[in-house]
Coordinates of C-alpha atoms in Angstrom, one line a residue:
Chain A
M294 CA 90.2 127.9 95.9
R295 CA 93.4 129.7 95.0
A296 CA 96.9 129.8 96.2
R297 CA 100.4 131.2 95.7
N298 CA 103.9 130.8 97.0
E299 CA 107.6 130.8 96.3
D300 CA 109.9 127.7 95.6
A301 CA 108.9 124.1 95.3
F302 CA 105.2 123.6 95.3
G303 CA 102.6 122.0 93.1
L304 CA 98.9 122.5 92.5
L305 CA 96.3 120.5 90.7
E306 CA 92.7 121.5 90.0
R307 CA 91.4 118.1 89.3
P308 CA 91.6 116.4 91.7
P309 CA 92.1 119.4 94.1
L310 CA 95.7 118.8 95.3
W311 CA 98.3 121.0 96.9
V312 CA 101.9 120.0 97.5
V313 CA 104.8 121.9 99.3
A314 CA 108.3 120.5 99.5
D315 CA 111.4 121.9 101.1
G316 CA 114.7 120.6 99.8
M317 CA 117.8 119.7 101.7
G318 CA 121.3 118.3 101.1
G319 CA 123.1 121.2 99.6
H320 CA 121.3 124.1 98.0
A321 CA 121.2 123.1 94.4
A322 CA 120.6 119.4 95.1
G323 CA 117.9 120.3 97.7
D324 CA 116.0 122.4 95.1
R325 CA 116.3 119.6 92.6
A326 CA 115.0 117.1 95.1
A327 CA 112.0 119.3 96.0
R328 CA 111.2 119.9 92.4
I329 CA 111.4 116.2 91.4
A330 CA 109.3 115.2 94.4
V331 CA 106.6 117.7 93.6
E332 CA 106.5 116.8 89.9
A333 CA 106.2 113.1 90.8
V334 CA 103.4 113.6 93.2
V335 CA 101.5 115.9 90.9
G336 CA 102.1 113.7 87.9
A337 CA 100.9 110.6 89.7
M338 CA 97.8 112.3 91.0
A339 CA 96.9 113.8 87.7
A340 CA 96.9 110.2 86.3
A341 CA 94.9 108.7 89.2
R342 CA 91.3 107.7 88.6
R343 CA 88.8 108.5 91.4
A344 CA 91.8 109.7 93.4
G345 CA 91.7 108.8 97.1
A346 CA 94.0 108.7 100.1
E347 CA 95.8 105.6 98.9
D348 CA 96.7 107.3 95.6
L349 CA 98.2 110.2 97.5
V350 CA 100.3 108.0 99.8
A351 CA 101.4 105.9 96.8
A352 CA 102.3 109.1 94.9
V353 CA 104.5 110.3 97.8
E354 CA 106.2 106.9 97.9
K355 CA 106.7 107.2 94.2
A356 CA 108.3 110.6 94.7
H357 CA 110.6 109.1 97.3
R358 CA 111.9 106.5 94.8
A359 CA 112.2 109.2 92.1
V360 CA 114.3 111.4 94.2
A361 CA 116.5 108.5 95.5
R362 CA 117.0 107.3 91.9
D363 CA 118.1 110.8 90.8
A364 CA 120.4 111.2 93.8
G365 CA 122.1 107.9 92.9
A366 CA 122.9 109.1 89.4
D367 CA 125.4 111.7 90.5
P368 CA 127.7 111.7 93.6
A369 CA 127.2 115.5 94.0
R370 CA 123.5 114.8 94.8
A371 CA 124.1 112.0 97.3
G372 CA 121.9 112.5 100.3
M373 CA 119.6 115.0 98.7
G374 CA 116.0 114.9 99.8
C375 CA 113.1 117.1 100.9
T376 CA 110.4 117.4 103.5
L377 CA 107.0 117.3 101.9
V378 CA 103.4 117.8 102.7
A379 CA 100.5 117.1 100.3
A380 CA 96.8 117.6 100.7
L381 CA 94.0 116.2 98.6
V382 CA 90.3 117.0 98.7
A383 CA 88.3 113.9 97.8
G384 CA 84.5 114.2 98.4
P385 CA 83.8 115.2 102.0
R386 CA 87.4 114.7 103.2
L387 CA 90.8 116.4 103.2
H388 CA 93.5 113.8 103.0
V389 CA 97.0 114.9 104.2
V390 CA 100.3 113.0 103.7
H391 CA 103.6 114.3 104.9
A392 CA 107.2 113.4 105.6
G393 CA 109.5 115.5 107.7
D394 CA 108.6 118.8 109.3
A395 CA 106.5 120.4 106.5
R396 CA 103.1 121.1 108.1
C397 CA 99.5 121.3 107.2
Y398 CA 97.3 123.8 109.2
L399 CA 93.6 124.0 109.3
L400 CA 91.7 127.2 110.3
R401 CA 88.2 126.4 111.2
G402 CA 85.8 128.6 113.2
G403 CA 88.7 131.1 113.6
R404 CA 90.9 128.6 115.4
L405 CA 94.1 127.2 114.0
R406 CA 95.1 123.6 114.3
V407 CA 98.1 121.7 112.9
L408 CA 97.0 118.4 111.3
T409 CA 100.4 117.0 110.8
R410 CA 102.9 115.7 113.4
D411 CA 106.5 116.7 112.7
H412 CA 109.0 114.0 111.9
S413 CA 111.8 115.7 113.6
A414 CA 114.3 115.1 116.4
V415 CA 112.8 118.0 118.4
A416 CA 109.2 116.7 118.1
E417 CA 110.1 113.1 118.8
L418 CA 112.7 113.5 121.5
G419 CA 111.3 116.6 123.0
S420 CA 114.7 118.2 122.7
R421 CA 115.1 121.9 122.5
A422 CA 118.8 121.6 121.7
S423 CA 119.6 124.0 118.9
G424 CA 121.8 121.5 117.3
L425 CA 118.9 119.2 116.7
R426 CA 116.5 121.8 115.5
H427 CA 117.0 121.0 111.8
V428 CA 117.2 117.3 112.2
V429 CA 114.2 115.6 110.5
T430 CA 113.6 111.9 111.0
R431 CA 111.8 111.3 107.8
A432 CA 112.4 112.8 104.4
V433 CA 111.4 112.1 100.8
G434 CA 114.4 110.7 98.9
V435 CA 116.6 109.8 101.8
A436 CA 114.8 108.4 104.9
L437 CA 111.4 107.1 104.3
D438 CA 111.8 103.6 105.8
A439 CA 108.9 104.3 108.1
G440 CA 106.8 105.5 105.2
P441 CA 105.0 108.8 104.8
E442 CA 102.4 109.5 107.4
Y443 CA 98.7 109.9 106.6
T444 CA 96.0 111.8 108.3
W445 CA 92.6 113.1 107.4
E446 CA 89.9 115.6 108.3
G447 CA 86.3 116.2 107.2
V448 CA 86.0 119.3 105.0
E449 CA 83.6 122.0 106.2
R450 CA 82.4 125.3 104.6
G451 CA 84.7 128.2 105.4
D452 CA 87.7 126.0 106.1
R453 CA 91.1 127.5 105.4
V454 CA 94.1 125.2 104.8
L455 CA 97.8 126.2 104.9
L456 CA 100.6 124.0 103.7
C457 CA 104.1 125.3 104.6
S458 CA 107.7 124.5 105.1
D459 CA 109.6 125.2 108.4
G460 CA 110.7 128.5 106.8
L461 CA 107.3 129.8 107.7
W462 CA 106.2 128.1 110.9
G463 CA 109.7 128.3 112.4
P464 CA 110.0 132.1 112.6
V465 CA 106.2 132.9 112.7
P466 CA 104.4 132.0 115.9
A467 CA 101.2 130.0 115.6
G468 CA 99.1 132.9 117.0
R469 CA 100.3 135.2 114.2
I470 CA 99.7 132.5 111.5
E471 CA 96.1 132.1 112.9
G472 CA 95.5 135.9 112.8
L473 CA 96.8 136.4 109.3
L474 CA 94.9 133.4 107.9
R475 CA 91.7 134.5 109.6
E476 CA 91.9 138.2 108.6
S477 CA 92.9 137.8 105.0
P478 CA 90.1 138.2 102.5
D479 CA 91.4 135.7 100.0
P480 CA 94.1 133.0 99.7
L481 CA 96.5 135.2 97.7
S482 CA 96.7 138.0 100.3
A483 CA 96.9 135.4 103.1
C484 CA 99.9 133.8 101.4
E485 CA 101.6 137.1 100.8
A486 CA 101.0 138.3 104.4
L487 CA 102.3 135.0 105.8
I488 CA 105.5 135.0 103.7
E489 CA 106.1 138.7 104.5
A490 CA 105.7 137.9 108.2
A491 CA 108.3 135.1 107.9
L492 CA 110.8 137.3 106.1
E493 CA 110.3 140.1 108.5
R494 CA 111.2 137.8 111.4
G495 CA 114.4 136.7 109.6
G496 CA 113.0 133.6 107.9
P497 CA 115.2 132.0 105.2
D498 CA 114.7 132.8 101.5
N499 CA 112.9 129.5 100.8
V500 CA 109.7 130.2 102.6
T501 CA 107.1 128.1 100.9
A502 CA 103.4 128.2 101.6
V503 CA 100.2 127.2 99.8
V504 CA 96.9 128.6 101.1
A505 CA 93.4 127.4 100.1
F506 CA 90.0 128.7 101.2
R507 CA 86.8 126.7 101.1
K508 CA 83.9 128.9 100.2
G509 CA 81.9 129.8 103.3
Chain B
M239 CA 104.8 67.6 122.8
D240 CA 102.4 69.4 125.2
R241 CA 102.1 72.6 123.2
W242 CA 101.2 72.8 119.5
R243 CA 100.7 75.4 117.0
V244 CA 99.1 76.0 113.6
L245 CA 101.1 77.9 111.1
L246 CA 100.2 79.6 107.8
G247 CA 103.6 80.2 106.1
D248 CA 105.7 81.2 109.1
R249 CA 102.8 82.9 110.9
E250 CA 101.2 81.3 113.9
V251 CA 97.4 81.3 113.4
A252 CA 96.5 79.1 116.4
R253 CA 98.0 77.2 119.3
F254 CA 96.7 74.5 121.5
D255 CA 97.6 72.1 124.2
L256 CA 97.8 68.3 123.8
P257 CA 98.2 66.7 127.2
E258 CA 99.0 63.1 127.8
G259 CA 95.9 60.9 127.1
G260 CA 94.2 63.8 125.3
S261 CA 93.0 64.3 121.8
V262 CA 92.2 67.3 119.7
V263 CA 90.1 67.7 116.5
V264 CA 91.3 70.2 114.0
G265 CA 88.8 71.5 111.4
R266 CA 86.7 74.3 110.1
G267 CA 83.5 73.4 111.9
A268 CA 82.3 75.2 115.0
D269 CA 82.6 72.0 117.1
A270 CA 86.3 71.5 116.2
D271 CA 88.7 71.9 119.1
V272 CA 91.0 73.9 117.0
R273 CA 89.3 75.9 114.4
I274 CA 90.9 76.8 111.1
D275 CA 88.5 79.0 109.1
N276 CA 89.5 78.2 105.6
P277 CA 87.4 76.6 102.8
A278 CA 90.1 74.0 102.0
V279 CA 89.9 72.6 105.5
S280 CA 87.1 70.1 106.2
R281 CA 84.7 70.6 109.1
S282 CA 86.4 67.8 111.0
H283 CA 89.7 67.5 109.2
C284 CA 92.0 65.4 111.5
R285 CA 92.5 64.3 115.0
L286 CA 95.7 64.4 117.0
V287 CA 95.9 61.8 119.8
R288 CA 98.6 61.6 122.5
Q289 CA 98.9 58.2 124.2
G290 CA 101.8 56.7 126.1
G291 CA 104.1 59.6 125.1
H292 CA 103.4 59.0 121.4
V293 CA 101.4 61.3 119.2
R294 CA 99.4 60.0 116.2
V295 CA 97.4 61.9 113.7
E296 CA 94.2 60.5 112.2
D297 CA 92.6 61.8 109.0
L298 CA 88.8 62.1 109.6
G299 CA 87.9 61.6 106.0
S300 CA 88.9 65.1 105.0
R301 CA 88.4 66.2 101.4
N302 CA 91.9 67.5 100.8
G303 CA 93.8 65.1 103.0
T304 CA 96.2 65.3 105.9
F305 CA 99.9 64.9 105.3
V306 CA 102.9 64.1 107.5
N307 CA 106.1 65.4 106.0
G308 CA 104.3 65.6 102.7
V309 CA 103.0 62.0 102.8
R310 CA 99.2 61.6 102.8
V311 CA 97.9 59.9 105.9
E312 CA 95.8 56.9 105.2
G313 CA 93.9 56.1 108.4
N314 CA 96.5 57.3 111.0
A315 CA 100.2 57.9 111.3
P316 CA 102.8 58.6 114.0
V317 CA 104.0 62.2 114.5
G318 CA 107.4 62.8 116.0
P319 CA 108.7 66.1 117.5
A320 CA 110.4 67.0 114.2
D321 CA 107.5 66.0 111.9
R322 CA 105.2 68.4 110.2
V323 CA 101.6 67.8 109.8
T324 CA 100.0 69.7 107.0
L325 CA 96.4 70.3 106.0
A326 CA 95.6 72.7 103.1
K327 CA 98.2 75.5 103.5
F328 CA 98.4 75.1 107.2
T329 CA 101.1 73.3 109.2
V330 CA 100.5 71.8 112.6
Q331 CA 103.6 71.1 114.7
P332 CA 104.8 71.0 118.3
A333 CA 105.8 74.4 119.7
T334 CA 109.5 74.3 120.7
G335 CA 110.3 75.5 124.1
P336 CA 107.9 77.0 126.7
T337 CA 107.2 80.0 124.5
G338 CA 106.6 79.5 120.8
R339 CA 107.8 81.7 118.1
G340 CA 104.5 83.5 117.9
T341 CA 105.2 85.1 121.2
D342 CA 108.7 86.2 120.1
L343 CA 107.2 87.7 116.9
D344 CA 104.7 89.6 118.9
A345 CA 107.5 91.2 120.9
T346 CA 109.6 92.1 117.9
V347 CA 110.1 95.8 117.5
V348 CA 111.8 97.8 114.8
L349 CA 114.0 100.7 115.9
G350 CA 113.5 103.1 113.0
R351 CA 115.4 106.2 112.2
R352 CA 113.1 107.8 114.7
S353 CA 115.6 107.2 117.5
G354 CA 113.9 106.5 120.8
C355 CA 110.7 105.4 119.2
S356 CA 109.8 101.8 118.3
V357 CA 107.2 100.6 115.9
P358 CA 105.6 97.2 116.3
L359 CA 105.6 95.0 113.2
R360 CA 102.1 94.8 111.8
R361 CA 100.6 92.7 109.0
L362 CA 97.5 91.4 107.4
V363 CA 97.1 87.7 107.4
C364 CA 94.6 86.1 105.0
L365 CA 92.5 83.6 107.0
S366 CA 90.2 82.5 104.2
G367 CA 89.6 83.2 100.5
R368 CA 92.3 83.9 97.9
A369 CA 94.8 86.6 98.4
E370 CA 98.3 87.1 97.0
P371 CA 100.4 87.4 99.1
E372 CA 98.6 85.7 102.0
V373 CA 100.6 87.6 104.6
V374 CA 100.9 91.3 103.8
E375 CA 103.5 93.3 105.7
L376 CA 102.4 96.7 106.7
S377 CA 105.4 98.1 108.5
G378 CA 107.4 100.6 106.5
R379 CA 104.6 101.1 104.0
G380 CA 102.5 104.2 103.9
V381 CA 99.7 102.4 102.1
V382 CA 98.6 98.9 101.3
R383 CA 95.8 98.6 98.7
V384 CA 93.7 95.4 98.7
G385 CA 91.6 94.6 95.7
K386 CA 91.5 93.0 92.3
G387 CA 93.4 95.7 90.4
A388 CA 97.0 95.2 89.3
E389 CA 98.0 98.3 91.3
C390 CA 97.1 96.6 94.6
E391 CA 99.8 95.5 97.0
A392 CA 97.6 92.6 97.9
R393 CA 95.5 91.0 95.1
V394 CA 92.3 89.3 96.1
A395 CA 89.8 87.3 94.1
G396 CA 86.0 87.3 94.6
F397 CA 82.8 88.3 92.8
A398 CA 82.1 92.0 92.7
L399 CA 85.1 93.0 94.8
G400 CA 86.6 96.3 93.8
R401 CA 89.7 97.1 91.8
V402 CA 90.6 98.6 95.1
Q403 CA 88.3 97.2 97.8
F404 CA 89.9 98.7 100.8
T405 CA 93.1 100.4 101.8
V406 CA 95.2 100.4 105.0
L407 CA 97.1 103.6 105.7
A408 CA 99.8 104.4 108.2
S409 CA 98.6 107.4 110.4
A410 CA 100.0 109.0 113.5
E411 CA 97.7 106.9 115.6
G412 CA 98.5 103.6 114.0
H413 CA 96.9 101.9 111.0
V414 CA 93.6 103.0 109.6
I415 CA 91.4 101.3 107.1
A416 CA 89.0 102.8 104.6
H417 CA 86.5 101.2 102.2
R418 CA 87.0 101.9 98.5
G419 CA 85.0 99.4 96.7
R420 CA 81.7 100.1 94.9
W421 CA 79.6 96.9 95.1
R422 CA 80.5 94.8 98.1
A423 CA 80.9 96.0 101.6
T424 CA 84.0 95.8 103.7
R425 CA 83.5 94.8 107.3
V426 CA 85.9 95.3 110.2
A427 CA 85.1 93.5 113.5
D428 CA 81.6 92.7 112.0
R429 CA 80.9 96.4 111.3
K430 CA 80.4 97.7 107.8
I431 CA 82.8 100.6 107.1
G432 CA 82.6 103.4 104.7
G433 CA 85.1 105.9 103.1
E434 CA 85.8 107.4 106.5
P435 CA 89.0 105.9 107.8
V436 CA 88.6 103.6 110.9
R437 CA 91.4 102.7 113.3
L438 CA 92.5 99.1 113.3
S439 CA 93.3 97.2 116.5
P440 CA 95.4 94.1 116.6
G441 CA 93.1 91.1 116.2
D442 CA 90.5 92.8 114.1
E443 CA 89.1 90.7 111.3
I444 CA 88.5 92.4 107.9
V445 CA 86.0 90.7 105.7
A446 CA 85.2 91.6 102.0
G447 CA 83.1 89.1 100.2
P448 CA 84.9 85.7 100.4
V449 CA 88.2 87.1 101.7
R450 CA 89.0 87.4 105.3
F451 CA 92.1 89.0 106.9
R452 CA 93.2 89.5 110.4
Y453 CA 95.2 92.6 111.4
E454 CA 97.9 91.7 113.8

């Protein structure tokens, strides 16, 4: 499995782990929050023995505390945080934990499915108001009272997994994501094609995506 | 003094009626009128009798004793509306008002940052065996690990239980439970569970070796 992207992400080979974070709360502070969160998750998972879903959720909670602590150290960073999605392969299962509107997609049998449920005003209130489009209801570092959310899926041969920020799924329609993931010969070209598609459609600079293929 | 309840800490674990002229046996045995499934409670622990508007409690030769306001009952003792009867870690007392506090607690909701959505308070209550704490709050936590290890949010004691015996995770569809131990099984509602997460329903009993919890 291979992957690539731009901006705040993290990868681990053992256990197989992928993390994508998208910062918010002022440009510099947002980047910092995303980086701290990703480092905290990767660090905690690298240290976990027989890592399972509980370690991943605990790692995201740890990242939340790390970001909140860092934000408290400097008034300029007050309110910084990030959306985050992390996926772990443990035995026969893919464990996914997320906060905010970062998403995890699964392409199986040529069909694309989103495994995560956005924590956003739009998703939860059903509102299409443009003023609410960027309002997330949970975020690492600032609003995690409800905890991160966990979901899982059995892993099958040929599965393709995409973790991404709203910079990708916002401008690129699901059908296009499905097509690009399906037609790419390897994760690297899939990632490049997806990011290119986002930038073509006027996506922001901080498009972050991680793609992983399970051997067919 | 018609309605009574049994509390563990501030949690109601049972309630019963004590009509005029009636009597109720509290104990661990299957033939007790009010069952408390805890090893520190004797099979027939004590009897509450209501006669002529007065309630008396009689110790039925229990091993660990019956207490009224902390004073051990020798034979029998009167119980007033403000008195507390205790056996092991359980308190038996009249329910105040037509609806007891348990009902209020069940109706309690937390309005999170997810405006418009409400999340019911959920917890694990230890019914038997040793667990620290005995009431484990789940709300606002992404994961609760139960086991012998220091990393667990709820520590339990019992032969061959795992460092992490099972975990409860917050998913989009409510709490799910997954077995993580190596030697002893974890059962939910009398069914052995594996590593595949299983949805919890309020009232489910979770058993691992000598420890028993109820999800509520």
